[in-house]
C-alpha atoms as one frame of an Amber mdcrd trajectory, in Angstrom:
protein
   0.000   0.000   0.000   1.421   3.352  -1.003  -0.435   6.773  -0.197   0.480
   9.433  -1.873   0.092  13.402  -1.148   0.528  16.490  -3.322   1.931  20.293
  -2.242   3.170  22.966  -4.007   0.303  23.955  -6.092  -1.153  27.443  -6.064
  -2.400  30.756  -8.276   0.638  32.296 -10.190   0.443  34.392 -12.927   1.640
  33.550 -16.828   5.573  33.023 -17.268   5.725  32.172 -13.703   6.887  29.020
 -12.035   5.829  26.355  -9.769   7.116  23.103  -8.452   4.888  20.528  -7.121
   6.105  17.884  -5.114   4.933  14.350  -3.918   5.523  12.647  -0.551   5.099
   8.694  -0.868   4.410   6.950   2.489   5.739   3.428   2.570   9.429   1.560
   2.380   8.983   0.567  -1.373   9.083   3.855  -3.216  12.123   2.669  -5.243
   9.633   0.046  -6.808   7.155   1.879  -8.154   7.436   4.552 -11.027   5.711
   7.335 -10.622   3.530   9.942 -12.959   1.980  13.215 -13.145  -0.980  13.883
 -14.114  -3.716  16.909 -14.327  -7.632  17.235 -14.780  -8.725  20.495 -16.023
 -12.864  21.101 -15.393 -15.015  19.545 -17.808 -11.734  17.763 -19.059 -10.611
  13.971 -18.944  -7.469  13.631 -16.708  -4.282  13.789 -18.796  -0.824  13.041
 -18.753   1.718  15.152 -18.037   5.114  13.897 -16.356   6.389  10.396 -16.008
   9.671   8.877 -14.507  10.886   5.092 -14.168  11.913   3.618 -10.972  15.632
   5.126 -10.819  14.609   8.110 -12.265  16.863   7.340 -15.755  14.396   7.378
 -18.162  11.831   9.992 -17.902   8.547  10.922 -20.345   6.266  14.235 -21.406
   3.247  15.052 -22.560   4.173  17.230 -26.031   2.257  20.059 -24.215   4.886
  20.837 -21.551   7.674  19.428 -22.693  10.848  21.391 -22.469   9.236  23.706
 -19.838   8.372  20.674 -17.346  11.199  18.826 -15.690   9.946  15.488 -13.418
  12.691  14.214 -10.915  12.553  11.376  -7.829  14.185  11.534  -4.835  14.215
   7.469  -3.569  15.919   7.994  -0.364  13.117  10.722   0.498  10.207   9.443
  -0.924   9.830  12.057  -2.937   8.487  13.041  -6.718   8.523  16.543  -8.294
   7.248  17.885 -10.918   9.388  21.657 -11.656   6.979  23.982 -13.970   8.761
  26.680 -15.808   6.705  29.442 -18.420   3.266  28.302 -17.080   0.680  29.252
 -19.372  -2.983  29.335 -18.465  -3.932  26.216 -19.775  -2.007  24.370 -17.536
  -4.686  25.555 -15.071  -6.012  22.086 -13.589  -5.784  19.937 -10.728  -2.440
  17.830 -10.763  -1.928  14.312  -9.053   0.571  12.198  -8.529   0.413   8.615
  -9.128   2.378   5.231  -8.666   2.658   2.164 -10.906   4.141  -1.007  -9.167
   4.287  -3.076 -13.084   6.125  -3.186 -15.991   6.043   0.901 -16.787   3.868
   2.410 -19.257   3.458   6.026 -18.203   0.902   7.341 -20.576  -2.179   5.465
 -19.469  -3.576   6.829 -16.161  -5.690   3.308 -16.159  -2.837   1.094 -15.199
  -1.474   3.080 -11.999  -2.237   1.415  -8.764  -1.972   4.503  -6.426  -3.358
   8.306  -6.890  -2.978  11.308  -4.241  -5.498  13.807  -3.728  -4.388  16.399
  -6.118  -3.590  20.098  -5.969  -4.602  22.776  -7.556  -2.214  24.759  -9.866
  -4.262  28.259 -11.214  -2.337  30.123 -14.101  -4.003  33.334 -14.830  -3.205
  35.580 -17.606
């Protein structure tokens, strides 16, 4: 069993920046990867961020790629998700999430564990 809980979100303005961060409880962090993901209102939930168990090979939705940076901390427990340049339509609730099989980071169907989400606001 893993729980998993958000911070870091918040209202900034466009061209601003953010980092969100993830606190896993439980000893077996190292074996799950771990993805990002955000719901916008009236939206489906999306991907945004993904990262394998070691943190070497890492994934991103086309929309925020280059300005998003996902990293994992295994000795803290810990997943963040750095946002550079945010626009407002990253406006959405983001969540963290943990997949204990093989890896595929895209599909929010096949992770085992979600947090609660936080709330990232971009205005313009």
């Amino acid at each position: 069993q893993v729980q998993l809980v958000e911070s870091g979100g918040g209202l900034v303005q466009a061209g601003d920046s953010l980092r969100l961060s993830c606190a896993a409880s439980g000893r077996t962090f190292s074996s799950y990867a771990m993805g990002w993901f955000r719901q916008a209102p009236g939206k489906e939930r999306e991907f945004v961020a993904g990262i394998s168990l070691r943190g070497g090979s890492t994934y991103y939705a086309d929309s925020v790629k280059g300005r998003f940076t996902i990293s994992r901390a295994n000795a803290r427990n810990t997943v963040d998700l750095q946002m550079n340049s945010l626009k407002p339509e990253d406006t959405a609730v983001y969540y963290c999430a943990a997949q204990m099989k093989s890896f595929a980071p895209y599909n929010p169907a096949l992770y085992d564990y979600w947090g609660l989400g936080t709330q990232v606001t971009v205005s313009s």
